[in-house]
């Protein structure tokens, strides 16, 4: 079995050394049929159902292969449709749209994917299907152009709130005057936290966001960020929170309470 | 992923100016199949780009929560009673008995094991632009595909819908008086598919 690589508690990421990072990658992808080219790029074996579809010698073979491919993956595609659309009819519309998208131009998108597959077809299908669903949603209900910026600001705000909560810096105010003071100090706390978060390495900031904004489990984060185990994620999160608390103290912020 | 690495300037600056992740990049990141450099570049992008990060997080969760496929096998404890039931049914059915489908229902059984066609009626002509094909809904169906072929078996037209009605579009070239064959295939949510039998229809004179 692959040994743990790197010590998250010491602040080193599991990718600190080339050899250890390679071990980690192999460990993470043990479920994927994986080989590697000479220049280090992973190559993933094409699933037989997709290979049959793209190599079909005749239209009727392609038709049969398409049905087999859809049958194999419709469960996952429908799962994505249900996650975006609440109503059955809309889910079915989205499902049909995704099939159209995949089938268009003689399965152009699937052919592009198959040219150098770097991931499992099921993972790729989830991402692509969700994008088609969201496009359909925007076509029907529209989206203000400034929405993305607003969402980013909301997410940042949410991260600050959640980190402050984790650091136990938010305290309830009781009187009206205390409320006004608390609001002011809350703003100061947010500014200080924003500065402290800006100083973090990208990888650490990403981990905090995945944990506190996206609510991913430590196990999911461990898989995504190539940590050997969820415990390494917990340890690293503790280190980061302690680091943020220290930065806030240096900036003169101890609590949101007046 | 090369484009992302090349376009990025100083660390963590102007991240929103970098392109969003391609579907390939996002999926490869989730599967953990990228090279270290590519992974690091994507991590930097995700730390700043909330929409890409959200996509990765939601897709990760969706993959972890895909419902398991239903069991296909028949439990052994059901086999004997089932076999006995079939035997009794076979012995009781006499030739020339009551037909299993009403005259207007064609192309399948009404128990949901095949698709039952309702329209056009057996003697109704097929008219491009006018004829509406109607069939009985399958339980848990997600998509239907209608195929019309000519007498030689060559496919003339196909259409897909999640509804149980589909009009033959005006552009379909039907020779008056000629016989055609149509079939409806249904896709179920569990991935299985069901077809009607092929039924004959004559194009309008």
Short mmCIF file of C-alpha atoms in Angstrom, two decimals:
data_model
loop_
_atom_site.label_atom_id
_atom_site.label_comp_id
_atom_site.label_asym_id
_atom_site.label_seq_id
_atom_site.Cartn_x
_atom_site.Cartn_y
_atom_site.Cartn_z
CA UNK A 1 0.00 0.00 0.00
CA UNK A 2 1.10 3.55 -0.56
CA UNK A 3 2.49 5.26 2.49
CA UNK A 4 1.42 8.70 3.62
CA UNK A 5 3.41 11.34 1.85
CA UNK A 6 4.20 14.68 3.40
CA UNK A 7 3.11 15.93 6.76
CA UNK A 8 0.10 18.18 6.60
CA UNK A 9 0.44 19.18 10.23
CA UNK A 10 3.90 20.53 9.62
CA UNK A 11 2.60 22.68 6.83
CA UNK A 12 4.10 20.59 4.07
CA UNK A 13 1.70 19.52 1.39
CA UNK A 14 1.75 15.91 0.20
CA UNK A 15 3.26 17.18 -3.04
CA UNK A 16 6.44 18.44 -1.42
CA UNK A 17 8.67 15.92 -3.24
CA UNK A 18 8.50 14.57 -6.75
CA UNK A 19 8.63 10.94 -5.70
CA UNK A 20 6.00 11.34 -3.05
CA UNK A 21 3.67 13.27 -5.32
CA UNK A 22 3.86 10.51 -7.89
CA UNK A 23 3.00 7.94 -5.23
CA UNK A 24 0.05 10.02 -4.16
CA UNK A 25 -1.24 10.27 -7.69
CA UNK A 26 -1.06 6.55 -8.18
CA UNK A 27 -2.86 6.01 -4.89
CA UNK A 28 -5.65 8.42 -5.79
CA UNK A 29 -6.27 7.00 -9.19
CA UNK A 30 -6.06 3.33 -8.43
CA UNK A 31 -9.67 2.97 -9.60
CA UNK A 32 -8.86 4.34 -13.04
CA UNK A 33 -7.12 2.21 -15.66
CA UNK A 34 -4.10 4.44 -15.91
CA UNK A 35 -0.90 4.39 -17.86
CA UNK A 36 1.59 7.13 -18.44
CA UNK A 37 3.30 8.32 -21.59
CA UNK A 38 7.03 9.08 -21.65
CA UNK A 39 6.40 12.76 -21.05
CA UNK A 40 4.36 12.06 -17.93
CA UNK A 41 0.85 12.56 -19.27
CA UNK A 42 -1.69 10.06 -18.02
CA UNK A 43 -3.59 8.06 -20.59
CA UNK A 44 -6.86 6.43 -19.74
CA UNK A 45 -8.27 3.46 -21.51
CA UNK A 46 -11.38 4.23 -23.52
CA UNK A 47 -14.47 2.41 -22.24
CA UNK A 48 -15.52 -0.36 -24.67
CA UNK A 49 -19.02 1.08 -25.13
CA UNK A 50 -17.55 4.40 -26.31
CA UNK A 51 -14.94 2.73 -28.48
CA UNK A 52 -17.66 0.67 -30.17
CA UNK A 53 -19.71 3.79 -30.81
CA UNK A 54 -16.89 5.80 -32.32
CA UNK A 55 -15.48 2.93 -34.37
CA UNK A 56 -18.83 1.65 -35.63
CA UNK A 57 -18.40 0.55 -39.25
CA UNK A 58 -21.98 1.31 -40.33
CA UNK A 59 -24.88 3.54 -39.43
CA UNK A 60 -26.84 0.67 -37.95
CA UNK A 61 -23.86 -0.41 -35.83
CA UNK A 62 -23.44 3.19 -34.68
CA UNK A 63 -27.11 3.32 -33.83
CA UNK A 64 -26.92 0.16 -31.74
CA UNK A 65 -23.72 1.33 -30.07
CA UNK A 66 -25.30 4.70 -29.27
CA UNK A 67 -28.21 2.96 -27.58
CA UNK A 68 -25.83 0.81 -25.57
CA UNK A 69 -23.81 3.86 -24.57
CA UNK A 70 -26.92 5.79 -23.52
CA UNK A 71 -28.24 2.79 -21.62
CA UNK A 72 -24.98 2.50 -19.74
CA UNK A 73 -24.79 6.15 -18.76
CA UNK A 74 -28.38 7.39 -18.57
CA UNK A 75 -28.51 6.85 -14.81
CA UNK A 76 -25.67 9.27 -14.20
CA UNK A 77 -26.98 11.81 -16.72
CA UNK A 78 -30.44 11.71 -15.15
CA UNK A 79 -28.89 12.13 -11.72
CA UNK A 80 -27.32 15.38 -12.93
CA UNK A 81 -30.61 16.54 -14.51
CA UNK A 82 -32.42 15.93 -11.23
CA UNK A 83 -29.83 17.93 -9.33
CA UNK A 84 -30.51 21.03 -11.45
CA UNK A 85 -34.20 20.74 -12.32
CA UNK A 86 -36.88 19.98 -9.74
CA UNK A 87 -39.76 19.09 -12.10
CA UNK A 88 -39.93 15.80 -14.02
CA UNK A 89 -40.75 17.40 -17.39
CA UNK A 90 -37.83 19.78 -17.14
CA UNK A 91 -35.53 16.95 -16.14
CA UNK A 92 -36.60 15.06 -19.25
CA UNK A 93 -36.10 18.10 -21.46
CA UNK A 94 -32.62 18.52 -20.04
CA UNK A 95 -31.90 14.81 -20.53
CA UNK A 96 -32.95 15.01 -24.19
CA UNK A 97 -30.86 18.16 -24.63
CA UNK A 98 -27.79 16.42 -23.21
CA UNK A 99 -28.24 13.49 -25.58
CA UNK A 100 -28.59 15.92 -28.49
CA UNK A 101 -25.45 17.70 -27.34
CA UNK A 102 -23.47 14.46 -27.25
CA UNK A 103 -24.87 13.21 -30.53
CA UNK A 104 -24.47 16.43 -32.52
CA UNK A 105 -22.06 16.49 -35.48
CA UNK A 106 -21.54 12.76 -35.48
CA UNK A 107 -20.71 12.64 -31.75
CA UNK A 108 -18.11 15.38 -32.14
CA UNK A 109 -17.77 16.02 -28.41
CA UNK A 110 -17.36 12.37 -27.59
CA UNK A 111 -14.80 12.05 -30.37
CA UNK A 112 -12.83 14.98 -28.95
CA UNK A 113 -12.96 13.38 -25.53
CA UNK A 114 -11.85 10.03 -26.92
CA UNK A 115 -8.88 11.50 -28.78
CA UNK A 116 -6.87 11.62 -25.54
CA UNK A 117 -9.04 10.59 -22.61
CA UNK A 118 -7.59 11.98 -19.39
CA UNK A 119 -10.44 11.06 -17.06
CA UNK A 120 -13.24 8.57 -16.64
CA UNK A 121 -16.08 9.02 -19.09
CA UNK A 122 -18.57 9.08 -16.19
CA UNK A 123 -16.78 12.03 -14.56
CA UNK A 124 -16.60 13.86 -17.87
CA UNK A 125 -20.29 13.19 -18.46
CA UNK A 126 -21.23 14.65 -15.08
CA UNK A 127 -19.36 17.88 -15.82
CA UNK A 128 -20.64 18.16 -19.39
CA UNK A 129 -24.23 17.25 -18.46
CA UNK A 130 -24.29 19.81 -15.67
CA UNK A 131 -23.04 22.49 -18.05
CA UNK A 132 -25.78 21.66 -20.56
CA UNK A 133 -28.37 21.76 -17.75
CA UNK A 134 -27.14 25.15 -16.57
CA UNK A 135 -27.11 26.50 -20.14
CA UNK A 136 -30.70 25.36 -20.54
CA UNK A 137 -31.59 26.99 -17.24
CA UNK A 138 -30.05 30.28 -18.34
CA UNK A 139 -31.80 30.08 -21.71
CA UNK A 140 -35.14 29.76 -19.96
CA UNK A 141 -34.72 32.09 -17.03
CA UNK A 142 -31.78 34.25 -18.07
CA UNK A 143 -29.05 35.50 -15.80
CA UNK A 144 -27.97 39.09 -15.20
CA UNK A 145 -24.47 39.67 -16.50
CA UNK A 146 -23.27 40.86 -13.10
CA UNK A 147 -24.47 37.71 -11.39
CA UNK A 148 -21.12 35.97 -11.48
CA UNK A 149 -19.39 38.86 -9.74
CA UNK A 150 -22.12 39.02 -7.13
CA UNK A 151 -21.83 35.29 -6.53
CA UNK A 152 -18.09 35.59 -6.07
CA UNK A 153 -18.57 38.41 -3.54
CA UNK A 154 -21.23 36.38 -1.74
CA UNK A 155 -18.93 33.37 -1.61
CA UNK A 156 -16.07 35.46 -0.21
CA UNK A 157 -18.38 36.95 2.38
CA UNK A 158 -19.61 33.52 3.29
CA UNK A 159 -16.06 32.23 3.68
CA UNK A 160 -15.23 35.07 6.06
CA UNK A 161 -18.40 34.44 8.07
CA UNK A 162 -17.78 30.73 8.30
CA UNK A 163 -14.13 31.09 9.20
CA UNK A 164 -15.02 33.69 11.85
CA UNK A 165 -17.57 31.27 13.22
CA UNK A 166 -15.02 28.48 13.22
CA UNK A 167 -12.61 30.74 15.10
CA UNK A 168 -15.46 31.57 17.51
CA UNK A 169 -15.04 35.28 16.90
CA UNK A 170 -18.71 36.14 16.49
CA UNK A 171 -20.40 36.99 19.78
CA UNK A 172 -24.03 38.07 20.19
CA UNK A 173 -24.73 41.68 21.16
CA UNK A 174 -27.40 42.41 23.75
CA UNK A 175 -28.08 46.18 23.86
CA UNK A 176 -28.71 48.58 21.01
CA UNK A 177 -25.38 50.31 21.57
CA UNK A 178 -23.60 47.00 21.73
CA UNK A 179 -25.29 46.08 18.45
CA UNK A 180 -23.93 49.18 16.75
CA UNK A 181 -20.45 48.51 18.15
CA UNK A 182 -20.71 44.88 17.18
CA UNK A 183 -21.61 45.80 13.60
CA UNK A 184 -18.54 48.02 13.40
CA UNK A 185 -16.25 45.41 14.88
CA UNK A 186 -17.84 42.80 12.61
CA UNK A 187 -16.80 44.90 9.62
CA UNK A 188 -13.28 45.27 11.03
CA UNK A 189 -13.12 41.54 11.59
CA UNK A 190 -14.19 40.91 8.02
CA UNK A 191 -11.58 43.27 6.64
CA UNK A 192 -8.88 41.68 8.78
CA UNK A 193 -9.98 38.18 7.79
CA UNK A 194 -10.02 39.17 4.15
CA UNK A 195 -6.41 40.34 4.47
CA UNK A 196 -5.43 37.17 6.34
CA UNK A 197 -7.08 34.96 3.71
CA UNK A 198 -5.31 36.83 0.92
CA UNK A 199 -1.98 35.88 2.47
CA UNK A 200 -2.74 32.17 2.32
CA UNK A 201 -1.29 29.94 -0.38
CA UNK A 202 -3.77 29.09 -3.16
CA UNK A 203 -3.95 25.48 -2.15
CA UNK A 204 -4.79 26.37 1.46
CA UNK A 205 -7.36 28.93 0.41
CA UNK A 206 -8.91 26.34 -1.89
CA UNK A 207 -9.08 23.84 0.94
CA UNK A 208 -10.85 26.33 3.22
CA UNK A 209 -13.37 27.16 0.51
CA UNK A 210 -14.06 23.53 -0.30
CA UNK A 211 -14.61 22.83 3.39
CA UNK A 212 -16.54 25.88 4.54
CA UNK A 213 -18.22 27.27 1.42
CA UNK A 214 -18.88 24.08 -0.55
CA UNK A 215 -19.29 21.93 2.54
CA UNK A 216 -17.29 19.02 1.15
CA UNK A 217 -16.31 16.32 3.60
CA UNK A 218 -12.69 15.87 4.63
CA UNK A 219 -12.67 12.63 2.67
CA UNK A 220 -13.83 14.36 -0.52
CA UNK A 221 -11.25 17.10 -0.03
CA UNK A 222 -8.55 14.51 0.58
CA UNK A 223 -9.35 12.89 -2.76
CA UNK A 224 -9.52 16.17 -4.66
CA UNK A 225 -6.37 17.70 -3.20
CA UNK A 226 -4.36 14.48 -3.08
CA UNK A 227 -4.03 14.16 0.67
CA UNK A 228 -3.30 10.65 1.86
CA UNK A 229 -6.28 10.59 4.22
CA UNK A 230 -9.10 12.74 5.68
CA UNK A 231 -7.08 13.04 8.89
CA UNK A 232 -4.39 14.92 7.01
CA UNK A 233 -7.09 17.32 5.85
CA UNK A 234 -8.34 17.88 9.39
CA UNK A 235 -4.80 18.48 10.61
CA UNK A 236 -4.09 20.95 7.83
CA UNK A 237 -7.37 22.78 8.49
CA UNK A 238 -6.47 23.10 12.16
CA UNK A 239 -3.08 24.50 11.22
CA UNK A 240 -4.71 27.01 8.88
CA UNK A 241 -7.28 28.14 11.43
CA UNK A 242 -4.55 28.60 14.03
CA UNK A 243 -2.56 30.56 11.47
CA UNK A 244 -5.57 32.80 10.72
CA UNK A 245 -6.20 33.35 14.41
CA UNK A 246 -2.56 34.40 14.85
CA UNK A 247 -2.76 36.80 11.93
CA UNK A 248 -5.92 38.38 13.33
CA UNK A 249 -4.27 38.83 16.73
CA UNK A 250 -1.32 40.53 15.08
CA UNK A 251 -3.79 42.84 13.32
CA UNK A 252 -5.35 43.65 16.69
CA UNK A 253 -8.60 41.73 16.19
CA UNK A 254 -9.49 39.33 18.98
CA UNK A 255 -13.24 39.13 18.74
CA UNK A 256 -16.28 40.71 17.13
CA UNK A 257 -17.58 41.55 20.58
CA UNK A 258 -17.20 45.19 21.72
CA UNK B 1 -4.45 22.48 -19.52
CA UNK B 2 -1.41 24.06 -21.13
CA UNK B 3 -3.34 27.19 -22.00
CA UNK B 4 -4.14 27.81 -18.37
CA UNK B 5 -0.52 27.52 -17.29
CA UNK B 6 0.70 29.75 -20.09
CA UNK B 7 -1.90 32.44 -19.59
CA UNK B 8 -1.33 32.77 -15.90
CA UNK B 9 0.97 35.50 -14.76
CA UNK B 10 2.11 36.22 -11.21
CA UNK B 11 0.73 33.88 -8.60
CA UNK B 12 -2.84 34.56 -7.59
CA UNK B 13 -3.21 37.77 -9.51
CA UNK B 14 -5.99 38.58 -11.93
CA UNK B 15 -7.35 35.05 -11.72
CA UNK B 16 -10.69 36.05 -13.13
CA UNK B 17 -8.98 37.03 -16.36
CA UNK B 18 -7.88 33.42 -16.91
CA UNK B 19 -10.21 31.17 -18.87
CA UNK B 20 -12.54 28.91 -16.98
CA UNK B 21 -11.68 25.24 -16.82
CA UNK B 22 -12.60 23.05 -19.74
CA UNK B 23 -14.83 20.07 -18.99
CA UNK B 24 -11.77 17.86 -19.54
CA UNK B 25 -9.71 19.81 -17.02
CA UNK B 26 -12.45 19.82 -14.40
CA UNK B 27 -13.12 16.09 -14.80
CA UNK B 28 -9.43 15.20 -14.83
CA UNK B 29 -8.90 17.23 -11.66
CA UNK B 30 -11.76 15.37 -9.98
CA UNK B 31 -10.34 12.01 -11.08
CA UNK B 32 -6.83 13.00 -10.03
CA UNK B 33 -5.28 12.08 -13.35
CA UNK B 34 -3.41 15.29 -14.12
CA UNK B 35 0.32 15.86 -14.03
CA UNK B 36 1.57 17.72 -10.95
CA UNK B 37 2.12 20.98 -12.82
CA UNK B 38 -1.33 20.91 -14.38
CA UNK B 39 -2.91 20.08 -11.05
CA UNK B 40 -1.11 22.92 -9.30
CA UNK B 41 -2.25 25.36 -11.98
CA UNK B 42 -5.84 24.19 -11.63
CA UNK B 43 -5.67 24.46 -7.84
CA UNK B 44 -4.52 28.08 -8.19
CA UNK B 45 -7.39 28.79 -10.56
CA UNK B 46 -9.95 27.10 -8.31
CA UNK B 47 -8.77 29.07 -5.29
CA UNK B 48 -9.91 32.25 -7.02
CA UNK B 49 -12.66 31.22 -9.44
CA UNK B 50 -15.82 30.46 -7.50
CA UNK B 51 -17.83 29.20 -10.46
CA UNK B 52 -15.19 26.62 -11.45
CA UNK B 53 -14.69 25.61 -7.83
CA UNK B 54 -18.41 25.20 -7.37
CA UNK B 55 -18.56 23.06 -10.51
CA UNK B 56 -15.80 20.80 -9.23
CA UNK B 57 -17.35 20.54 -5.76
CA UNK B 58 -20.86 19.82 -7.03
CA UNK B 59 -19.64 17.34 -9.63
CA UNK B 60 -17.59 15.56 -6.96
CA UNK B 61 -20.68 15.24 -4.80
CA UNK B 62 -22.86 14.14 -7.72
CA UNK B 63 -20.42 11.37 -8.58
CA UNK B 64 -20.46 10.20 -4.98
CA UNK B 65 -24.25 10.09 -4.86
CA UNK B 66 -25.19 8.41 -8.15
CA UNK B 67 -27.94 5.94 -7.28
CA UNK B 68 -26.90 2.33 -7.53
CA UNK B 69 -28.19 0.43 -10.55
CA UNK B 70 -31.18 -1.77 -9.78
CA UNK B 71 -30.53 -5.48 -9.36
CA UNK B 72 -31.25 -7.31 -12.55
CA UNK B 73 -31.45 -10.91 -11.36
CA UNK B 74 -34.63 -12.62 -10.18
CA UNK B 75 -34.33 -13.80 -6.58
CA UNK B 76 -34.33 -17.59 -6.34
CA UNK B 77 -37.18 -17.61 -3.85
CA UNK B 78 -39.40 -16.09 -6.56
CA UNK B 79 -38.41 -18.47 -9.33
CA UNK B 80 -40.53 -21.47 -8.31
CA UNK B 81 -43.80 -19.55 -7.69
CA UNK B 82 -43.20 -17.64 -10.94
CA UNK B 83 -42.63 -20.85 -12.91
CA UNK B 84 -45.75 -22.40 -11.40
CA UNK B 85 -47.78 -19.30 -12.31
CA UNK B 86 -46.54 -19.36 -15.92
CA UNK B 87 -47.37 -23.07 -16.19
CA UNK B 88 -50.92 -22.51 -14.92
CA UNK B 89 -51.40 -19.59 -17.29
CA UNK B 90 -50.19 -21.59 -20.28
CA UNK B 91 -52.51 -24.48 -19.44
CA UNK B 92 -55.53 -22.22 -19.01
CA UNK B 93 -55.11 -20.19 -22.21
CA UNK B 94 -57.00 -21.67 -25.15
CA UNK B 95 -56.38 -20.87 -28.82
CA UNK B 96 -58.76 -18.27 -30.22
CA UNK B 97 -59.21 -16.61 -26.86
CA UNK B 98 -59.79 -12.92 -26.19
CA UNK B 99 -57.20 -10.64 -27.85
CA UNK B 100 -54.78 -9.03 -25.45
CA UNK B 101 -55.00 -5.52 -26.89
CA UNK B 102 -57.87 -3.35 -27.99
CA UNK B 103 -58.19 -2.89 -31.77
CA UNK B 104 -56.74 0.61 -31.63
CA UNK B 105 -53.71 -0.41 -29.59
CA UNK B 106 -50.93 -1.90 -31.62
CA UNK B 107 -47.31 -2.70 -31.43
CA UNK B 108 -47.08 -4.09 -27.94
CA UNK B 109 -48.65 -5.44 -24.79
CA UNK B 110 -50.45 -3.18 -22.34
CA UNK B 111 -48.56 -4.46 -19.30
CA UNK B 112 -45.65 -2.07 -19.79
CA UNK B 113 -43.28 -4.73 -21.16
CA UNK B 114 -43.52 -3.25 -24.64
CA UNK B 115 -44.74 0.05 -26.01
CA UNK B 116 -48.39 0.19 -27.10
CA UNK B 117 -49.12 2.37 -30.11
CA UNK B 118 -52.44 4.22 -30.01
CA UNK B 119 -52.39 6.34 -33.15
CA UNK B 120 -52.50 6.30 -36.08
CA UNK B 121 -55.33 3.76 -36.17
CA UNK B 122 -54.64 0.63 -38.31
CA UNK B 123 -56.60 1.93 -41.31
CA UNK B 124 -55.55 5.58 -40.98
CA UNK B 125 -53.20 6.91 -43.67
CA UNK B 126 -49.81 8.35 -42.85
CA UNK B 127 -49.58 12.02 -43.86
CA UNK B 128 -46.37 13.98 -43.39
CA UNK B 129 -47.11 17.21 -41.53
CA UNK B 130 -50.48 15.95 -40.29
CA UNK B 131 -50.19 12.52 -38.72
CA UNK B 132 -49.51 12.50 -35.01
CA UNK B 133 -48.02 9.36 -33.57
CA UNK B 134 -49.30 8.55 -30.11
CA UNK B 135 -48.32 5.76 -27.77
CA UNK B 136 -48.97 4.73 -24.21
CA UNK B 137 -46.44 6.01 -21.65
CA UNK B 138 -44.06 3.56 -20.06
CA UNK B 139 -43.57 3.66 -16.33
CA UNK B 140 -40.42 5.56 -15.50
CA UNK B 141 -39.71 6.45 -19.11
CA UNK B 142 -37.36 9.27 -19.99
CA UNK B 143 -37.14 9.41 -23.73
CA UNK B 144 -38.86 7.95 -26.77
CA UNK B 145 -37.55 7.60 -30.27
CA UNK B 146 -39.79 7.06 -33.27
CA UNK B 147 -38.42 5.47 -36.42
CA UNK B 148 -40.16 5.27 -39.79
CA UNK B 149 -38.70 2.96 -42.42
CA UNK B 150 -39.68 2.15 -45.96
CA UNK B 151 -40.53 -1.36 -47.16
CA UNK B 152 -36.85 -2.16 -47.83
CA UNK B 153 -35.99 -1.37 -44.19
CA UNK B 154 -34.15 1.87 -45.00
CA UNK B 155 -34.67 4.48 -42.33
CA UNK B 156 -36.71 7.41 -43.61
CA UNK B 157 -37.08 9.52 -40.50
CA UNK B 158 -36.46 9.43 -36.79
CA UNK B 159 -37.58 11.73 -34.02
CA UNK B 160 -36.96 11.91 -30.28
CA UNK B 161 -39.20 13.23 -27.53
CA UNK B 162 -39.83 12.85 -23.83
CA UNK B 163 -43.56 13.13 -24.54
CA UNK B 164 -45.82 10.36 -25.86
CA UNK B 165 -46.91 12.28 -28.94
CA UNK B 166 -44.83 13.17 -31.96
CA UNK B 167 -45.95 14.67 -35.26
CA UNK B 168 -44.37 13.45 -38.48
CA UNK B 169 -42.80 16.64 -39.87
CA UNK B 170 -43.85 17.96 -43.30
CA UNK B 171 -40.38 17.41 -44.74
CA UNK B 172 -40.60 13.62 -44.57
CA UNK B 173 -40.96 12.31 -48.11
CA UNK B 174 -43.69 9.66 -48.24
CA UNK B 175 -44.72 8.12 -51.55
CA UNK B 176 -48.55 8.08 -51.77
CA UNK B 177 -50.06 4.62 -51.35
CA UNK B 178 -46.77 3.01 -50.31
CA UNK B 179 -46.41 0.92 -47.22
CA UNK B 180 -44.11 2.03 -44.39
CA UNK B 181 -43.08 0.57 -41.08
CA UNK B 182 -42.87 2.45 -37.81
CA UNK B 183 -41.55 1.62 -34.38
CA UNK B 184 -41.23 3.43 -31.05
CA UNK B 185 -38.26 2.79 -28.74
CA UNK B 186 -38.45 3.93 -25.13
CA UNK B 187 -35.57 4.61 -22.78
CA UNK B 188 -36.21 3.96 -19.09
CA UNK B 189 -34.57 5.73 -16.17
CA UNK B 190 -32.69 2.60 -15.18
CA UNK B 191 -31.01 2.62 -18.59
CA UNK B 192 -32.99 -0.26 -20.08
CA UNK B 193 -34.90 0.23 -23.30
CA UNK B 194 -38.19 -1.10 -24.57
CA UNK B 195 -39.54 -1.14 -28.12
CA UNK B 196 -42.91 -1.52 -29.73
CA UNK B 197 -43.19 -4.13 -32.44
CA UNK B 198 -42.94 -2.71 -35.95
CA UNK B 199 -46.35 -1.82 -37.36
CA UNK B 200 -47.32 -1.20 -40.93
CA UNK B 201 -48.81 2.10 -42.08
CA UNK B 202 -49.75 3.22 -45.58
CA UNK B 203 -48.97 6.71 -46.85
CA UNK B 204 -51.96 8.79 -47.87
CA UNK B 205 -53.04 8.46 -51.57
#
